[in-house]
PDB file of C-alpha atoms in Angstrom:
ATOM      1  CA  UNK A   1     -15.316 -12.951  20.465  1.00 89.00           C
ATOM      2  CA  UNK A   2     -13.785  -9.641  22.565  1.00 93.00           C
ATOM      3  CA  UNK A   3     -12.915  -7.349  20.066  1.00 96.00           C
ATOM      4  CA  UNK A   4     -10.952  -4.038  20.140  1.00 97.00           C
ATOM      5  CA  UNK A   5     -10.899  -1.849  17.160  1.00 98.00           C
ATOM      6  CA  UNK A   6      -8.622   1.061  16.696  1.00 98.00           C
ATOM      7  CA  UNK A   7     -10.523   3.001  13.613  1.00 97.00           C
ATOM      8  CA  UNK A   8     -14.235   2.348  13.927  1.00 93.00           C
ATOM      9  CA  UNK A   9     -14.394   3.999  10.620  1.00 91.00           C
ATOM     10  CA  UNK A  10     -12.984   0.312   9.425  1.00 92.00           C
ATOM     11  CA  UNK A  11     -14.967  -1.521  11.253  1.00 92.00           C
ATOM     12  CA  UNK A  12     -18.769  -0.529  10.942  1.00 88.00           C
ATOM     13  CA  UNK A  13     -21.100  -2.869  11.615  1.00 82.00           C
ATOM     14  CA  UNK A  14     -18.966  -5.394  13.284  1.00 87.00           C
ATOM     15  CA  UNK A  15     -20.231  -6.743  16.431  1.00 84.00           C
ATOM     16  CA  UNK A  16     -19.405  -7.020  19.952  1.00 84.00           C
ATOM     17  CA  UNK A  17     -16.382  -5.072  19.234  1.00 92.00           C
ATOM     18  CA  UNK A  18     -14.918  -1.755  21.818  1.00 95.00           C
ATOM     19  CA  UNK A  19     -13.420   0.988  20.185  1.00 96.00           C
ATOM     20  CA  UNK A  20     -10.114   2.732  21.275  1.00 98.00           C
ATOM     21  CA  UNK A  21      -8.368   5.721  20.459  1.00 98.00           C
ATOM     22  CA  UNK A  22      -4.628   4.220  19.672  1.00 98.00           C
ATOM     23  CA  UNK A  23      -3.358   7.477  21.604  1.00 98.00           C
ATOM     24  CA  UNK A  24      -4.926   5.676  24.905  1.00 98.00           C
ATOM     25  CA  UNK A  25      -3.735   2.318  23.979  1.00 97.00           C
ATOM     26  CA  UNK A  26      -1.418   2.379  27.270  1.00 97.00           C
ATOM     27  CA  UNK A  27      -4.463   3.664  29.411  1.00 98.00           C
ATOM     28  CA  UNK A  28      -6.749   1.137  28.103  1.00 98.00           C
ATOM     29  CA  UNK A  29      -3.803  -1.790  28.798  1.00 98.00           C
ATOM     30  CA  UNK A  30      -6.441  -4.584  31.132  1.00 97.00           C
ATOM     31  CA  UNK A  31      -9.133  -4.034  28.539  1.00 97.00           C
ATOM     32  CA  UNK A  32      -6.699  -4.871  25.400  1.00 98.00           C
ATOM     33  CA  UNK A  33      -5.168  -7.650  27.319  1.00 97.00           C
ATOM     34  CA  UNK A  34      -8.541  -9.088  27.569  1.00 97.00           C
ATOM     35  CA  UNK A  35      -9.332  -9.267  24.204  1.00 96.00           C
ATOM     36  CA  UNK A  36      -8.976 -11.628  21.595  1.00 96.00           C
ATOM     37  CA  UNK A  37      -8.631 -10.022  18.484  1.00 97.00           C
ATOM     38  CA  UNK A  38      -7.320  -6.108  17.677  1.00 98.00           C
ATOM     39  CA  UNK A  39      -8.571  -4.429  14.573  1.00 98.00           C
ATOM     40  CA  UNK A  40      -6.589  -1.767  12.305  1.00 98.00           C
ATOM     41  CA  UNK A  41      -3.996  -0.469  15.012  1.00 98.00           C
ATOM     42  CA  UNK A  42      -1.507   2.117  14.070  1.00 97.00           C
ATOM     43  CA  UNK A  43       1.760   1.137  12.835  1.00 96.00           C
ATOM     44  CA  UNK A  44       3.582   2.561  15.888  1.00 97.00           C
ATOM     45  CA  UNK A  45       1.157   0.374  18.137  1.00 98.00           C
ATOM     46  CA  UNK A  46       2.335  -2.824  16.398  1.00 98.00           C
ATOM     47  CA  UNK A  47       5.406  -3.929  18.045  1.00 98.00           C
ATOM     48  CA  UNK A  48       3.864  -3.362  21.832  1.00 98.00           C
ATOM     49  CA  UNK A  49       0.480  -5.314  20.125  1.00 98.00           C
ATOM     50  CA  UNK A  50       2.155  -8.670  18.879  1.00 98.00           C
ATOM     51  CA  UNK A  51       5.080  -8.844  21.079  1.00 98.00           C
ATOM     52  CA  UNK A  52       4.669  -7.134  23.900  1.00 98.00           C
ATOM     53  CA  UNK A  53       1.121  -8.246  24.719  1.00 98.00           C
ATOM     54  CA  UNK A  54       0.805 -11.097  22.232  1.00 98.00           C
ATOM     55  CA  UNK A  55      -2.459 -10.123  20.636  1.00 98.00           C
ATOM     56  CA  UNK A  56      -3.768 -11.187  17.519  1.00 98.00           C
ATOM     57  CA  UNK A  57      -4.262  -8.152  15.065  1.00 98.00           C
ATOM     58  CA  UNK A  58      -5.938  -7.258  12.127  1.00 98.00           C
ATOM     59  CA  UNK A  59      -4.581  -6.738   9.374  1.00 98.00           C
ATOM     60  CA  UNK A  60      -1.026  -8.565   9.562  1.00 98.00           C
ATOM     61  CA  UNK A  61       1.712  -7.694  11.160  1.00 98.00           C
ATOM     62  CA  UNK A  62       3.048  -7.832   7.274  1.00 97.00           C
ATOM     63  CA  UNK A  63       0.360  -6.125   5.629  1.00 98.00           C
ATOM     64  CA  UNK A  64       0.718  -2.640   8.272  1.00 97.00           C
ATOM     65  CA  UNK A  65       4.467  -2.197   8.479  1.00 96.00           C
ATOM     66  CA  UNK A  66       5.502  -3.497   4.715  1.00 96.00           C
ATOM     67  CA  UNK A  67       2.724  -0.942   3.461  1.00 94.00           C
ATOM     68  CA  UNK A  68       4.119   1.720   5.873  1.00 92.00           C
ATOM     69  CA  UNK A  69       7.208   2.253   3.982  1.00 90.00           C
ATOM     70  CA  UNK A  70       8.078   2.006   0.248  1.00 93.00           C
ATOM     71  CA  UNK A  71      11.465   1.012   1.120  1.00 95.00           C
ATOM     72  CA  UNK A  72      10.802  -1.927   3.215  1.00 95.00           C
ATOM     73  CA  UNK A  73       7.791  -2.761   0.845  1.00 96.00           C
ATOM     74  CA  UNK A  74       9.838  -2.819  -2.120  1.00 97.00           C
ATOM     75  CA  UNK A  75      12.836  -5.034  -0.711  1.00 97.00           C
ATOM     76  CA  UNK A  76      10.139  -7.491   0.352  1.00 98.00           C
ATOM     77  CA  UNK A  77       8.861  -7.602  -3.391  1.00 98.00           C
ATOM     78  CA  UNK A  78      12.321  -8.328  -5.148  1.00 98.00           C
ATOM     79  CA  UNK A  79      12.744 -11.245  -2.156  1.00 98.00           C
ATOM     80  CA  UNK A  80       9.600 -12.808  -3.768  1.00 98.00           C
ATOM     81  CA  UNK A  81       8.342 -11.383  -7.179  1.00 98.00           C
ATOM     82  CA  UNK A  82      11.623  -9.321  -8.232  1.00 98.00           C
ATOM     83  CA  UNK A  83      10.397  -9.680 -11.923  1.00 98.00           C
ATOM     84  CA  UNK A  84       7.288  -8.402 -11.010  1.00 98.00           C
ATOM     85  CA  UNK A  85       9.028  -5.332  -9.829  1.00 98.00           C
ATOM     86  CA  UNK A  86      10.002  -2.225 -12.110  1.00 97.00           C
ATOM     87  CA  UNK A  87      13.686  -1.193 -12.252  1.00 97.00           C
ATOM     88  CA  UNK A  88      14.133   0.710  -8.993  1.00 98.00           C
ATOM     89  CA  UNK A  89      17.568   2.091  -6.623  1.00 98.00           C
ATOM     90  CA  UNK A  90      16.693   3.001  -3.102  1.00 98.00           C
ATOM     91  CA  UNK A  91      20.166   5.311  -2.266  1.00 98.00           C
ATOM     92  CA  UNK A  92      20.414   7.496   0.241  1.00 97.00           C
ATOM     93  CA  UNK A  93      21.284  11.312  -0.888  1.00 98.00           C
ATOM     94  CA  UNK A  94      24.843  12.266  -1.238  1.00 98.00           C
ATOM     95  CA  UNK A  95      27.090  13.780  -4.320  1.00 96.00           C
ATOM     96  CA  UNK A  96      27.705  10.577  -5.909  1.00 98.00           C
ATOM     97  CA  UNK A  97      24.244   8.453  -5.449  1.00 98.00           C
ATOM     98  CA  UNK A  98      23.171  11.985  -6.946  1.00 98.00           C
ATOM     99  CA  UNK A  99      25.633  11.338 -10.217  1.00 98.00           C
ATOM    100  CA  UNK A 100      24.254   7.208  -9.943  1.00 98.00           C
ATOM    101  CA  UNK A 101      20.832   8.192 -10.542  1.00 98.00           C
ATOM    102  CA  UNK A 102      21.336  10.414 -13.312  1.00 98.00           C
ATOM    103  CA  UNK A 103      23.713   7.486 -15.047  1.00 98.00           C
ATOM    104  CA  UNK A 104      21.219   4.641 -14.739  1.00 98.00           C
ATOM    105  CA  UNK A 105      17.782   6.246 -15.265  1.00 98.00           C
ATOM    106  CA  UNK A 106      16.962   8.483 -18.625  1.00 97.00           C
ATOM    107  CA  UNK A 107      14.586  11.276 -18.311  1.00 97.00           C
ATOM    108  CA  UNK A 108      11.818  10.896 -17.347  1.00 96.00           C
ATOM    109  CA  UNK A 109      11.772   8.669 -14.404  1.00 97.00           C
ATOM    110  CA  UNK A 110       9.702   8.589 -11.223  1.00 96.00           C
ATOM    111  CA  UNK A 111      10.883   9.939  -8.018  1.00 96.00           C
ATOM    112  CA  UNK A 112       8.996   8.891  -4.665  1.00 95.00           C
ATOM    113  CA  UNK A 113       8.795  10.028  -1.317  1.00 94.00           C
ATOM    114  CA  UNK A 114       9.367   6.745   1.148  1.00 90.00           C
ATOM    115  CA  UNK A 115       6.062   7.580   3.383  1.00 80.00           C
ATOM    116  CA  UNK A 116       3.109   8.414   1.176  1.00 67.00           C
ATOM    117  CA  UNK A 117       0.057   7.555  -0.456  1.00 57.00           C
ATOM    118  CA  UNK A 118      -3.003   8.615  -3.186  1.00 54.00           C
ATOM    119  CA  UNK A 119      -0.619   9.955  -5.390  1.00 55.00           C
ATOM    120  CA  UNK A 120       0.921  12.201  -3.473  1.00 73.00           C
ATOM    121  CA  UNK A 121       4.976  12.667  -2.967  1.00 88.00           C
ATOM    122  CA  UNK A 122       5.421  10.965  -6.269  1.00 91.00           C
ATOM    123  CA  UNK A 123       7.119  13.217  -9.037  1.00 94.00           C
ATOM    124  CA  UNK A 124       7.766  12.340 -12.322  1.00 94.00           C
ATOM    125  CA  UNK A 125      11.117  13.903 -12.856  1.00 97.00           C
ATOM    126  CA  UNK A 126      11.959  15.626 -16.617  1.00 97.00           C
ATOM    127  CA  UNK A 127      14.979  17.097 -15.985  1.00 98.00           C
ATOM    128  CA  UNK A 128      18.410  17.823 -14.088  1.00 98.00           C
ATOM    129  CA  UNK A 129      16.604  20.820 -11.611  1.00 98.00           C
ATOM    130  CA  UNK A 130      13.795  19.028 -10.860  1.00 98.00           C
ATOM    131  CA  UNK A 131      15.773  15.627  -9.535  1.00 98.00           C
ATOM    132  CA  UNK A 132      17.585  18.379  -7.514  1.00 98.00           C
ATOM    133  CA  UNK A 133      14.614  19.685  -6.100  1.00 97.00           C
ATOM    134  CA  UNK A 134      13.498  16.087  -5.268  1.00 97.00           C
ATOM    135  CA  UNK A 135      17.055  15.432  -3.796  1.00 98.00           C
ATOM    136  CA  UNK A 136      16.923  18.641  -1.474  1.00 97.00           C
ATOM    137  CA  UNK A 137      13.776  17.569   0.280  1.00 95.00           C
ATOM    138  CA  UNK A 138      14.600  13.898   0.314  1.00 96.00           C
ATOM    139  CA  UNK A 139      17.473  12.006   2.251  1.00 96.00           C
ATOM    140  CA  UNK A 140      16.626   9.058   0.771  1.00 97.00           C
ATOM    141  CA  UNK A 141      16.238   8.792  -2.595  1.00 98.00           C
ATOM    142  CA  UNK A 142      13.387   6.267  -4.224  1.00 97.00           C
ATOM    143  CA  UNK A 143      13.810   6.111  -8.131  1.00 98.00           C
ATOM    144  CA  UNK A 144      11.774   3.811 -10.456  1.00 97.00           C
ATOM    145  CA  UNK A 145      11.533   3.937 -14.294  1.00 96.00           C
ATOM    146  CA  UNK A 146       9.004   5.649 -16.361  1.00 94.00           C
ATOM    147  CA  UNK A 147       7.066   2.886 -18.191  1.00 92.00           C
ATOM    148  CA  UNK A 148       4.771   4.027 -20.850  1.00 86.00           C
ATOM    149  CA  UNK A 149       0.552   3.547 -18.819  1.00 86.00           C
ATOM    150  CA  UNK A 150      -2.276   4.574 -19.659  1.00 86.00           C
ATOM    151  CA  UNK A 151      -3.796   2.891 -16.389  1.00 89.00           C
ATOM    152  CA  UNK A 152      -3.341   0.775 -13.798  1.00 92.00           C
ATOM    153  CA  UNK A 153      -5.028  -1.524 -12.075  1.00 95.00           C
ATOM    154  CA  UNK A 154      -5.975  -1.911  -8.275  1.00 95.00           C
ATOM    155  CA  UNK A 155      -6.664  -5.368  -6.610  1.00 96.00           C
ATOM    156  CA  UNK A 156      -8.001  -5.386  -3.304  1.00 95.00           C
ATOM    157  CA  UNK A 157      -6.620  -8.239  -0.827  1.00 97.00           C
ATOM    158  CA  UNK A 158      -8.274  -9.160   2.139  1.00 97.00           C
ATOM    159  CA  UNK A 159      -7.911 -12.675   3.988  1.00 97.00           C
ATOM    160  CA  UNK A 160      -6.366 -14.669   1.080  1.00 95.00           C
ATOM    161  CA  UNK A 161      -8.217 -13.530  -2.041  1.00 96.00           C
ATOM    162  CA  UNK A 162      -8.871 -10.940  -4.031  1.00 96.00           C
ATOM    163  CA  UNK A 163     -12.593  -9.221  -3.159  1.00 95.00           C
ATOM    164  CA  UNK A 164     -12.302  -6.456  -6.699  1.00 94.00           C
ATOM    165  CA  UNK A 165     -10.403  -5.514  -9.311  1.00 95.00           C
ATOM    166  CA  UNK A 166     -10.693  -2.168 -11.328  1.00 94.00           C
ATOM    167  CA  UNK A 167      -8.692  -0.137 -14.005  1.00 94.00           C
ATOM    168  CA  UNK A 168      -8.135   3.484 -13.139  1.00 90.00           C
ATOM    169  CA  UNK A 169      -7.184   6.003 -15.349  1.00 88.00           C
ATOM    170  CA  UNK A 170      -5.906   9.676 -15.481  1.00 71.00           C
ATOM    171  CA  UNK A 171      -5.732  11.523 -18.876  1.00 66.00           C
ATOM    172  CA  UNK A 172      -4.754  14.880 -17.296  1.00 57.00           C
ATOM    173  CA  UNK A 173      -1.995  13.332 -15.605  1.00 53.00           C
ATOM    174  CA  UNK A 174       0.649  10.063 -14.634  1.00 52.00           C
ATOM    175  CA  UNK A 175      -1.057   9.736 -11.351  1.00 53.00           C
ATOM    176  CA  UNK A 176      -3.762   7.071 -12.103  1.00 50.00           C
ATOM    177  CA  UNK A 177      -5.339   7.812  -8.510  1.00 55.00           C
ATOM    178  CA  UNK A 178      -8.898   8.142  -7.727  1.00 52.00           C
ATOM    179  CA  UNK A 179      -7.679  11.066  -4.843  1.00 51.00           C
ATOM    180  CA  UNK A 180      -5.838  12.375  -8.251  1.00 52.00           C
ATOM    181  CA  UNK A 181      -8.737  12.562 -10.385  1.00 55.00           C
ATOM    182  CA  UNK A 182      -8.430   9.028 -11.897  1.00 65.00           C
ATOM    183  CA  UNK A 183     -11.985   7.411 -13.210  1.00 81.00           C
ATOM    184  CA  UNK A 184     -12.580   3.537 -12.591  1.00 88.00           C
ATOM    185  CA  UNK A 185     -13.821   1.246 -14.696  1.00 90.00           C
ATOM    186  CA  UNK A 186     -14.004  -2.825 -14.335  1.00 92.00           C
ATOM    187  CA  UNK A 187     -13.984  -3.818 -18.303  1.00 92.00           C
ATOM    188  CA  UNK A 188     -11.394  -6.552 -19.113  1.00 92.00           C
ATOM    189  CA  UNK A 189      -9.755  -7.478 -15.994  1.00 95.00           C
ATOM    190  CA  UNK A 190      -6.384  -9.200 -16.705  1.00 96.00           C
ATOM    191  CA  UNK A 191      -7.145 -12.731 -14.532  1.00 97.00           C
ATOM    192  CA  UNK A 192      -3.140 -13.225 -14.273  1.00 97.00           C
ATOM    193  CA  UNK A 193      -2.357  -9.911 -12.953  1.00 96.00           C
ATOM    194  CA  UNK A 194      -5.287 -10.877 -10.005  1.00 97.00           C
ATOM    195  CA  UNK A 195      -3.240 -14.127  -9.748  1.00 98.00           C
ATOM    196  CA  UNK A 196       0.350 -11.992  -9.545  1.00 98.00           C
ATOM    197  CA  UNK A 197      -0.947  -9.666  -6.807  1.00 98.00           C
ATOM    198  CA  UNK A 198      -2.702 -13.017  -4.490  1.00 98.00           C
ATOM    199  CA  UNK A 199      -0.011 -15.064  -5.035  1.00 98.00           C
ATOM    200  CA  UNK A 200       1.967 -12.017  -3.556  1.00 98.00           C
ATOM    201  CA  UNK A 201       0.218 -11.110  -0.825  1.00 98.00           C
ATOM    202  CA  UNK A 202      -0.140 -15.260   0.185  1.00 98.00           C
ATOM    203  CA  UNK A 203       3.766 -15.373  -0.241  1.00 98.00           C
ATOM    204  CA  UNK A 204       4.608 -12.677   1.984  1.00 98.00           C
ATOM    205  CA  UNK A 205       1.565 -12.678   4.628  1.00 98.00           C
ATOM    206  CA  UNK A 206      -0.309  -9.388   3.611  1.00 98.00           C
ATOM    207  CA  UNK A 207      -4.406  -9.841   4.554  1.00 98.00           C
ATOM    208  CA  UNK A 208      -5.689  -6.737   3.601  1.00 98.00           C
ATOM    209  CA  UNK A 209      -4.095  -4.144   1.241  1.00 97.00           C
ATOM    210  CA  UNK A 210      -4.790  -2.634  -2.553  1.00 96.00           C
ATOM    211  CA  UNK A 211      -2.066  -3.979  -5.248  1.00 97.00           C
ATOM    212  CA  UNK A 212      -1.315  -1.572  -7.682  1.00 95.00           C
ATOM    213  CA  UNK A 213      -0.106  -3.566 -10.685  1.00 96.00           C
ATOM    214  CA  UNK A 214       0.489  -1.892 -14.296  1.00 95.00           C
ATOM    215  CA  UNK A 215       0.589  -4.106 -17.700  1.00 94.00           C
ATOM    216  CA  UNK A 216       4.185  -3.596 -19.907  1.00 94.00           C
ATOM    217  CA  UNK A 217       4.331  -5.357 -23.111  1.00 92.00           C
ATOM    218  CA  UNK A 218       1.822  -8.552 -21.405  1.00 92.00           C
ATOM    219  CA  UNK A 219       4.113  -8.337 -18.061  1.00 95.00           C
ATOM    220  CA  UNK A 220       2.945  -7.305 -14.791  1.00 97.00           C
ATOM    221  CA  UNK A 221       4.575  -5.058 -12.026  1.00 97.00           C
ATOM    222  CA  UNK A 222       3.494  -4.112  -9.358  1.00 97.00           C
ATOM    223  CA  UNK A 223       3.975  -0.368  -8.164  1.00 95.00           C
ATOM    224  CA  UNK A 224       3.034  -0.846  -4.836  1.00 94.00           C
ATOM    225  CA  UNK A 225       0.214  -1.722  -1.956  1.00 95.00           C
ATOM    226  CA  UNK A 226      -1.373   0.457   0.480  1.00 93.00           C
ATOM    227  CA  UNK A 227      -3.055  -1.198   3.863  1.00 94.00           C
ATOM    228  CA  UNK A 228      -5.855   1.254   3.786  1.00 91.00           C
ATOM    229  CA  UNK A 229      -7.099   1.664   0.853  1.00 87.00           C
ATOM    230  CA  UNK A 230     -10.164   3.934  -0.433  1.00 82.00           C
ATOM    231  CA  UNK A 231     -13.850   2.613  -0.842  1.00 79.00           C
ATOM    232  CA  UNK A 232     -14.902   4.177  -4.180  1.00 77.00           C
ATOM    233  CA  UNK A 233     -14.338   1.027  -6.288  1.00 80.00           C
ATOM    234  CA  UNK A 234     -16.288  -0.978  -3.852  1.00 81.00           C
ATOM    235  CA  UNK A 235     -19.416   0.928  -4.029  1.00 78.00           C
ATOM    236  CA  UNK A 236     -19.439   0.969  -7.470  1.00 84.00           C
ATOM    237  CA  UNK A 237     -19.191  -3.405  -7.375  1.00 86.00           C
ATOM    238  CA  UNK A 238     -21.401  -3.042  -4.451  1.00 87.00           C
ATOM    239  CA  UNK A 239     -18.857  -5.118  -2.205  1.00 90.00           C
ATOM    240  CA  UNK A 240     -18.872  -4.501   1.368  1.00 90.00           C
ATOM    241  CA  UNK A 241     -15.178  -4.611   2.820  1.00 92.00           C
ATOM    242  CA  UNK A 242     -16.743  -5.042   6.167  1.00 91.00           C
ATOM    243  CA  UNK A 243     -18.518  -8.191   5.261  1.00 92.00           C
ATOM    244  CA  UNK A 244     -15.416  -9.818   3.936  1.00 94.00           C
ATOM    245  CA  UNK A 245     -13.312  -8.815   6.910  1.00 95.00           C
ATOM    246  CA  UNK A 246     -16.022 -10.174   9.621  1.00 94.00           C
ATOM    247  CA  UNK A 247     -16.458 -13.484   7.216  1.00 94.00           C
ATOM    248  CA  UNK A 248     -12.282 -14.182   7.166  1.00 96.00           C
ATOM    249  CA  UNK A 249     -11.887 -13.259  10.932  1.00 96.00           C
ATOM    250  CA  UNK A 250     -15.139 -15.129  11.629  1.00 93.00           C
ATOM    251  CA  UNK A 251     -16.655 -12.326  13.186  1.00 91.00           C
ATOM    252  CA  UNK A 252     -20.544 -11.331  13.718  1.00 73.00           C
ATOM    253  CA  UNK A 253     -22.248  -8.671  11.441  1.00 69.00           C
TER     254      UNK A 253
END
């Protein structure tokens, strides 16, 4: 199989593949053409990949532009899992969305910027001043509750299962993130939240992304999933991401 991969850093180890900077995409337009499969493009490479050229990619079409923004992510969740999803507005900024927020959520709640990832451009908002200092930098606003976590957990998706699951935690902080400081530990792992975040990712065509699910009273939401997510958890399990992709795509090692 003729395979182009945009982020070798993905794809180690994969065979008979040709690596591409996605700035020269354009330049490099006979070689794509002739290839069969296209591994971990950019999201702004998508649209040109799939319907311009008709190329298969890697991951989804789904998984890279419903993990590239919150918004869209979200609004894909409550069409599939909405009770799976935490009480959230998506409002863009103006005097009275302003007043909204403040009606429907108590303090604290979380306030997130729409393009971001390992913790950062999340805020956990306290008070009146700090919601305006999210609002100021923010023309869209992104406002979920506060539940009450000690963890969360992270489920790893590629093809259609789930390759490891681990808790992470953050006692010196909100942010369970590894890039935040968060430890990870695989004790106890619910098997229906697993089940929540597969039977997600099945539902709405996502092949490779990290769940982030939390546990409420037994119920399960998920927070979110990022396409690229880190390796830390996987070298602890001693999993090889690489492996799994070649083995779903039916590629060589």
């Amino acid at each position: 199989m003729n395979v182009i991969s945009f982020n070798p850093f993905r794809t180690i180890g994969i065979q008979n593949q040709h690596y591409i900077k996605p700035e020269n995409m354009f330049l490099e337009k006979q070689r794509i053409e002739e290839a069969d499969l296209c591994l971990f493009p950019e999201n702004w490479q998508v649209n040109s990949l799939v319907y311009g050229l008709k190329k298969r990619i890697f991951p989804s079409i789904q998984s890279i532009q419903l993990g590239f923004n919150k918004i869209e992510m979200t609004r894909a969740l409550w069409s599939v899992v909405p009770e799976h999803v935490p009480k959230t507005i998506i409002l863009g900024r103006n005097r009275d969305t302003f007043q909204k927020v403040l009606d429907e959520f108590p303090f604290p709640f979380v306030a997130k910027e729409i393009r971001s990832s390992m913790g950062r451009g999340v805020f956990l908002i306290e008070n009146e001043q700090q919601f305006r200092e999210y609002s100021d930098q923010n023309p869209t606003y992104y406002i979920q509750e506060f539940l009450p976590i000690e963890r969360d957990l992270r489920v790893c998706i590629v093809g259609e299962k789930a390759i490891a699951s681990y808790w992470r935690e953050n006692k010196d902080t909100f942010k369970n993130n590894v890039a935040q400081g968060g430890r990870i530990y695989f004790d106890d792992i619910p098997p229906e939240a697993v089940e929540v975040a597969v039977r997600t990712a099945r539902t709405l065509g996502i092949d490779h992304a990290g769940f982030d699910l939390i546990v409420v009273d037994n119920h399960y939401y998920i927070l979110e999933f990022n396409t690229l997510f880190g390796n830390q958890g996987f070298q602890e399990l001693n999993v090889s991401v690489e492996e799994e992709i070649a083995n779903y795509l039916g590629l060589k090692r």
